[in-house]
């Protein structure tokens, strides 16, 4: 059955096997709080409503909220919140001392923003199973030396261990998008302490400087950011890094060494 035309560019999941595989990727949720981003018509929500101790759904489309509230009116464990996930304090939704699980089919146009928002609330999240455009998923999971490795890869991987779960064709959605979609599992495990970083926000800003012009060298990007040639040369020497290297070639421990040195 054809769904009504989406208002916010949503592509609703209609593949029955896929929605169960995505829900299963969260593991046992019987004693857990789950936060679902953009439940849509409730394809995954319907499964989790029967499994989760508490299911909080964040839906921006005000036309879908009444439908969801009616559909799950007999599930006291399900809460539907009309809100923008990017303006939602995720940590405030979660009882003190607990960590939530997050799941969602992320809107393509704000996928990166949502991933960074999740990282900002990493202390309250244990695991996220999120679906996104395959090309974005490739960037998130890319390793140093791969042309897809960039600011998003480095930032997310400083905050979480990323694993590819599976990929879906356009036909799994209604309306079908023009791209394939990939489900990623993100297990939040910040690496700042391990890599000797005491200022996580400062390091995130430093990564942005290093990747400012992705195809330029570290030397050029850091000079553009205001560091002197001497500062850069001394820091690179201390970190064992060539100033002529590009950021995409540098592993996270290399960025950490350079940040500490500079």
PDB file of C-alpha atoms in Angstrom, residues 9-180:
ATOM      1  CA  UNK A   9      11.790  14.224   2.552  1.00  0.00           C
ATOM      2  CA  UNK A  10      11.379  11.033   4.573  1.00  0.00           C
ATOM      3  CA  UNK A  11      11.825   7.618   3.012  1.00  0.00           C
ATOM      4  CA  UNK A  12       9.754   5.234   5.115  1.00  0.00           C
ATOM      5  CA  UNK A  13      11.069   1.712   5.710  1.00  0.00           C
ATOM      6  CA  UNK A  14       8.607  -0.878   4.369  1.00  0.00           C
ATOM      7  CA  UNK A  15      10.794  -4.007   4.152  1.00  0.00           C
ATOM      8  CA  UNK A  16       9.529  -6.342   6.890  1.00  0.00           C
ATOM      9  CA  UNK A  17      12.723  -8.393   7.159  1.00  0.00           C
ATOM     10  CA  UNK A  18      14.870  -5.244   7.335  1.00  0.00           C
ATOM     11  CA  UNK A  19      12.884  -3.638  10.140  1.00  0.00           C
ATOM     12  CA  UNK A  20      13.270  -6.776  12.261  1.00  0.00           C
ATOM     13  CA  UNK A  21      16.999  -6.986  11.532  1.00  0.00           C
ATOM     14  CA  UNK A  22      17.451  -3.364  12.579  1.00  0.00           C
ATOM     15  CA  UNK A  23      15.496  -3.856  15.802  1.00  0.00           C
ATOM     16  CA  UNK A  24      17.421  -7.073  16.522  1.00  0.00           C
ATOM     17  CA  UNK A  25      20.724  -5.202  16.146  1.00  0.00           C
ATOM     18  CA  UNK A  26      20.002  -3.431  19.451  1.00  0.00           C
ATOM     19  CA  UNK A  27      20.092  -6.751  21.304  1.00  0.00           C
ATOM     20  CA  UNK A  28      18.012  -7.451  24.415  1.00  0.00           C
ATOM     21  CA  UNK A  29      16.123  -4.273  25.343  1.00  0.00           C
ATOM     22  CA  UNK A  30      13.756  -5.774  27.923  1.00  0.00           C
ATOM     23  CA  UNK A  31      15.391  -3.844  30.767  1.00  0.00           C
ATOM     24  CA  UNK A  32      16.535  -0.840  28.734  1.00  0.00           C
ATOM     25  CA  UNK A  33      15.419   2.592  27.660  1.00  0.00           C
ATOM     26  CA  UNK A  34      15.412   3.022  23.889  1.00  0.00           C
ATOM     27  CA  UNK A  35      15.254   6.355  22.062  1.00  0.00           C
ATOM     28  CA  UNK A  36      14.021   6.215  18.479  1.00  0.00           C
ATOM     29  CA  UNK A  37      14.840   9.066  16.125  1.00  0.00           C
ATOM     30  CA  UNK A  38      12.164   9.726  13.490  1.00  0.00           C
ATOM     31  CA  UNK A  39       9.811   6.749  13.932  1.00  0.00           C
ATOM     32  CA  UNK A  40       7.785   7.736  10.858  1.00  0.00           C
ATOM     33  CA  UNK A  41       4.798   5.417  10.598  1.00  0.00           C
ATOM     34  CA  UNK A  42       6.201   3.132  13.290  1.00  0.00           C
ATOM     35  CA  UNK A  43       7.780   0.304  11.277  1.00  0.00           C
ATOM     36  CA  UNK A  44      10.512  -0.281  13.887  1.00  0.00           C
ATOM     37  CA  UNK A  45       8.532   1.260  16.751  1.00  0.00           C
ATOM     38  CA  UNK A  46       5.944  -1.526  16.501  1.00  0.00           C
ATOM     39  CA  UNK A  47       8.623  -4.139  17.200  1.00  0.00           C
ATOM     40  CA  UNK A  48      10.365  -2.253  19.995  1.00  0.00           C
ATOM     41  CA  UNK A  49       7.095  -1.360  21.730  1.00  0.00           C
ATOM     42  CA  UNK A  50       6.741  -5.061  22.559  1.00  0.00           C
ATOM     43  CA  UNK A  51      10.354  -5.445  23.676  1.00  0.00           C
ATOM     44  CA  UNK A  52      11.659  -2.324  25.405  1.00  0.00           C
ATOM     45  CA  UNK A  53      11.168  -1.403  29.039  1.00  0.00           C
ATOM     46  CA  UNK A  54      10.812   2.225  27.897  1.00  0.00           C
ATOM     47  CA  UNK A  55      10.614   3.556  24.332  1.00  0.00           C
ATOM     48  CA  UNK A  56      10.828   7.289  23.711  1.00  0.00           C
ATOM     49  CA  UNK A  57      10.253   8.389  20.121  1.00  0.00           C
ATOM     50  CA  UNK A  58      11.339  11.797  18.812  1.00  0.00           C
ATOM     51  CA  UNK A  59       9.303  12.795  15.738  1.00  0.00           C
ATOM     52  CA  UNK A  60       9.548  16.173  13.994  1.00  0.00           C
ATOM     53  CA  UNK A  61       6.677  15.720  11.526  1.00  0.00           C
ATOM     54  CA  UNK A  62       3.633  17.023  13.371  1.00  0.00           C
ATOM     55  CA  UNK A  63       1.312  15.203  10.972  1.00  0.00           C
ATOM     56  CA  UNK A  64       2.745  11.858  12.121  1.00  0.00           C
ATOM     57  CA  UNK A  65       2.645  12.481  15.875  1.00  0.00           C
ATOM     58  CA  UNK A  66      -1.141  11.995  16.325  1.00  0.00           C
ATOM     59  CA  UNK A  67      -0.977   8.819  14.232  1.00  0.00           C
ATOM     60  CA  UNK A  68       1.828   7.430  16.397  1.00  0.00           C
ATOM     61  CA  UNK A  69       0.153   8.383  19.662  1.00  0.00           C
ATOM     62  CA  UNK A  70      -3.059   6.672  18.562  1.00  0.00           C
ATOM     63  CA  UNK A  71      -1.243   3.580  17.319  1.00  0.00           C
ATOM     64  CA  UNK A  72       0.605   3.108  20.617  1.00  0.00           C
ATOM     65  CA  UNK A  73      -2.122   4.367  22.958  1.00  0.00           C
ATOM     66  CA  UNK A  74      -2.254   0.969  24.698  1.00  0.00           C
ATOM     67  CA  UNK A  75       1.494   0.823  25.289  1.00  0.00           C
ATOM     68  CA  UNK A  76       2.271   2.700  28.526  1.00  0.00           C
ATOM     69  CA  UNK A  77       5.985   2.106  27.918  1.00  0.00           C
ATOM     70  CA  UNK A  78       5.894   4.182  24.707  1.00  0.00           C
ATOM     71  CA  UNK A  79       6.222   7.972  24.703  1.00  0.00           C
ATOM     72  CA  UNK A  80       5.891  10.060  21.535  1.00  0.00           C
ATOM     73  CA  UNK A  81       7.592  13.465  21.672  1.00  0.00           C
ATOM     74  CA  UNK A  82       7.078  16.042  18.930  1.00  0.00           C
ATOM     75  CA  UNK A  83      10.497  17.667  18.641  1.00  0.00           C
ATOM     76  CA  UNK A  84      13.595  18.221  16.528  1.00  0.00           C
ATOM     77  CA  UNK A  85      16.226  15.698  17.621  1.00  0.00           C
ATOM     78  CA  UNK A  86      18.941  18.335  17.079  1.00  0.00           C
ATOM     79  CA  UNK A  87      17.240  20.583  19.637  1.00  0.00           C
ATOM     80  CA  UNK A  88      16.569  17.752  22.082  1.00  0.00           C
ATOM     81  CA  UNK A  89      18.656  17.309  25.217  1.00  0.00           C
ATOM     82  CA  UNK A  90      19.024  13.543  24.958  1.00  0.00           C
ATOM     83  CA  UNK A  91      20.774  13.265  28.307  1.00  0.00           C
ATOM     84  CA  UNK A  92      17.826  14.939  30.061  1.00  0.00           C
ATOM     85  CA  UNK A  93      15.476  12.204  28.786  1.00  0.00           C
ATOM     86  CA  UNK A  94      17.453   9.427  30.439  1.00  0.00           C
ATOM     87  CA  UNK A  95      17.168   8.573  34.152  1.00  0.00           C
ATOM     88  CA  UNK A  96      20.274   9.416  36.149  1.00  0.00           C
ATOM     89  CA  UNK A  97      22.739   6.556  36.281  1.00  0.00           C
ATOM     90  CA  UNK A  98      21.340   4.862  33.189  1.00  0.00           C
ATOM     91  CA  UNK A  99      22.497   4.700  29.591  1.00  0.00           C
ATOM     92  CA  UNK A 100      20.061   4.524  26.696  1.00  0.00           C
ATOM     93  CA  UNK A 101      20.108   2.713  23.381  1.00  0.00           C
ATOM     94  CA  UNK A 102      19.378   4.770  20.262  1.00  0.00           C
ATOM     95  CA  UNK A 103      17.856   3.645  16.982  1.00  0.00           C
ATOM     96  CA  UNK A 104      16.678   5.470  13.885  1.00  0.00           C
ATOM     97  CA  UNK A 105      16.397   5.925  10.150  1.00  0.00           C
ATOM     98  CA  UNK A 106      18.217   9.252   9.912  1.00  0.00           C
ATOM     99  CA  UNK A 107      17.084  11.966   7.479  1.00  0.00           C
ATOM    100  CA  UNK A 108      19.724  12.178   4.772  1.00  0.00           C
ATOM    101  CA  UNK A 109      20.051  15.959   4.873  1.00  0.00           C
ATOM    102  CA  UNK A 110      21.004  16.148   8.577  1.00  0.00           C
ATOM    103  CA  UNK A 111      22.708  12.774   9.124  1.00  0.00           C
ATOM    104  CA  UNK A 112      26.101  14.267  10.009  1.00  0.00           C
ATOM    105  CA  UNK A 113      24.519  16.764  12.406  1.00  0.00           C
ATOM    106  CA  UNK A 114      22.610  13.989  14.188  1.00  0.00           C
ATOM    107  CA  UNK A 115      25.715  11.802  14.516  1.00  0.00           C
ATOM    108  CA  UNK A 116      27.642  14.679  16.069  1.00  0.00           C
ATOM    109  CA  UNK A 117      24.664  15.405  18.351  1.00  0.00           C
ATOM    110  CA  UNK A 118      24.763  11.804  19.551  1.00  0.00           C
ATOM    111  CA  UNK A 119      28.499  12.137  20.203  1.00  0.00           C
ATOM    112  CA  UNK A 120      27.803  15.231  22.282  1.00  0.00           C
ATOM    113  CA  UNK A 121      25.569  13.082  24.513  1.00  0.00           C
ATOM    114  CA  UNK A 122      27.827  10.027  24.533  1.00  0.00           C
ATOM    115  CA  UNK A 123      27.942   9.829  28.331  1.00  0.00           C
ATOM    116  CA  UNK A 124      24.234   8.935  28.324  1.00  0.00           C
ATOM    117  CA  UNK A 125      24.238   6.541  25.342  1.00  0.00           C
ATOM    118  CA  UNK A 126      25.684   3.047  25.216  1.00  0.00           C
ATOM    119  CA  UNK A 127      24.834   1.995  21.678  1.00  0.00           C
ATOM    120  CA  UNK A 128      23.210   3.442  18.558  1.00  0.00           C
ATOM    121  CA  UNK A 129      21.900   1.528  15.555  1.00  0.00           C
ATOM    122  CA  UNK A 130      21.295   4.081  12.827  1.00  0.00           C
ATOM    123  CA  UNK A 131      20.533   3.948   9.121  1.00  0.00           C
ATOM    124  CA  UNK A 132      21.855   6.497   6.637  1.00  0.00           C
ATOM    125  CA  UNK A 133      22.851   6.982   3.023  1.00  0.00           C
ATOM    126  CA  UNK A 134      25.497   4.406   2.090  1.00  0.00           C
ATOM    127  CA  UNK A 135      27.998   7.047   0.995  1.00  0.00           C
ATOM    128  CA  UNK A 136      27.766   8.762   4.388  1.00  0.00           C
ATOM    129  CA  UNK A 137      28.113   5.428   6.208  1.00  0.00           C
ATOM    130  CA  UNK A 138      31.248   4.716   4.169  1.00  0.00           C
ATOM    131  CA  UNK A 139      32.692   8.038   5.316  1.00  0.00           C
ATOM    132  CA  UNK A 140      31.812   7.413   8.963  1.00  0.00           C
ATOM    133  CA  UNK A 141      33.461   3.979   8.961  1.00  0.00           C
ATOM    134  CA  UNK A 142      36.434   4.869   6.713  1.00  0.00           C
ATOM    135  CA  UNK A 143      39.955   4.239   7.974  1.00  0.00           C
ATOM    136  CA  UNK A 144      42.982   6.563   7.666  1.00  0.00           C
ATOM    137  CA  UNK A 145      44.543   6.416   4.212  1.00  0.00           C
ATOM    138  CA  UNK A 146      41.153   5.863   2.573  1.00  0.00           C
ATOM    139  CA  UNK A 147      39.936   8.794   0.498  1.00  0.00           C
ATOM    140  CA  UNK A 148      36.609   8.664   2.388  1.00  0.00           C
ATOM    141  CA  UNK A 149      38.383   9.318   5.703  1.00  0.00           C
ATOM    142  CA  UNK A 150      37.618  12.861   6.781  1.00  0.00           C
ATOM    143  CA  UNK A 151      36.426  15.086   9.597  1.00  0.00           C
ATOM    144  CA  UNK A 152      33.218  13.080  10.147  1.00  0.00           C
ATOM    145  CA  UNK A 153      35.152   9.793  10.268  1.00  0.00           C
ATOM    146  CA  UNK A 154      37.751  11.092  12.725  1.00  0.00           C
ATOM    147  CA  UNK A 155      35.237  12.846  14.985  1.00  0.00           C
ATOM    148  CA  UNK A 156      32.794   9.939  15.242  1.00  0.00           C
ATOM    149  CA  UNK A 157      35.577   7.386  15.699  1.00  0.00           C
ATOM    150  CA  UNK A 158      37.010   9.407  18.603  1.00  0.00           C
ATOM    151  CA  UNK A 159      33.674   8.908  20.327  1.00  0.00           C
ATOM    152  CA  UNK A 160      32.494   5.470  19.199  1.00  0.00           C
ATOM    153  CA  UNK A 161      33.444   2.104  17.748  1.00  0.00           C
ATOM    154  CA  UNK A 162      31.717   1.868  14.363  1.00  0.00           C
ATOM    155  CA  UNK A 163      30.591  -1.325  12.614  1.00  0.00           C
ATOM    156  CA  UNK A 164      28.687  -1.879   9.369  1.00  0.00           C
ATOM    157  CA  UNK A 165      25.573  -4.030   9.950  1.00  0.00           C
ATOM    158  CA  UNK A 166      24.029  -4.316   6.468  1.00  0.00           C
ATOM    159  CA  UNK A 167      22.970  -2.320   3.390  1.00  0.00           C
ATOM    160  CA  UNK A 168      19.487  -1.939   1.895  1.00  0.00           C
ATOM    161  CA  UNK A 169      18.417  -1.188  -1.688  1.00  0.00           C
ATOM    162  CA  UNK A 170      16.075   1.694  -2.568  1.00  0.00           C
ATOM    163  CA  UNK A 171      13.155  -0.730  -2.880  1.00  0.00           C
ATOM    164  CA  UNK A 172      13.133  -1.269   0.889  1.00  0.00           C
ATOM    165  CA  UNK A 173      11.606   2.213   1.279  1.00  0.00           C
ATOM    166  CA  UNK A 174       8.527   4.138   0.234  1.00  0.00           C
ATOM    167  CA  UNK A 175       9.071   6.317  -1.657  1.00  0.00           C
ATOM    168  CA  UNK A 176      12.304   4.684  -2.885  1.00  0.00           C
ATOM    169  CA  UNK A 177      15.316   7.000  -2.503  1.00  0.00           C
ATOM    170  CA  UNK A 178      17.894   7.393  -5.257  1.00  0.00           C
ATOM    171  CA  UNK A 179      20.582   5.787  -3.100  1.00  0.00           C
ATOM    172  CA  UNK A 180      21.355   2.657  -1.093  1.00  0.00           C
TER     173      UNK A 180
END
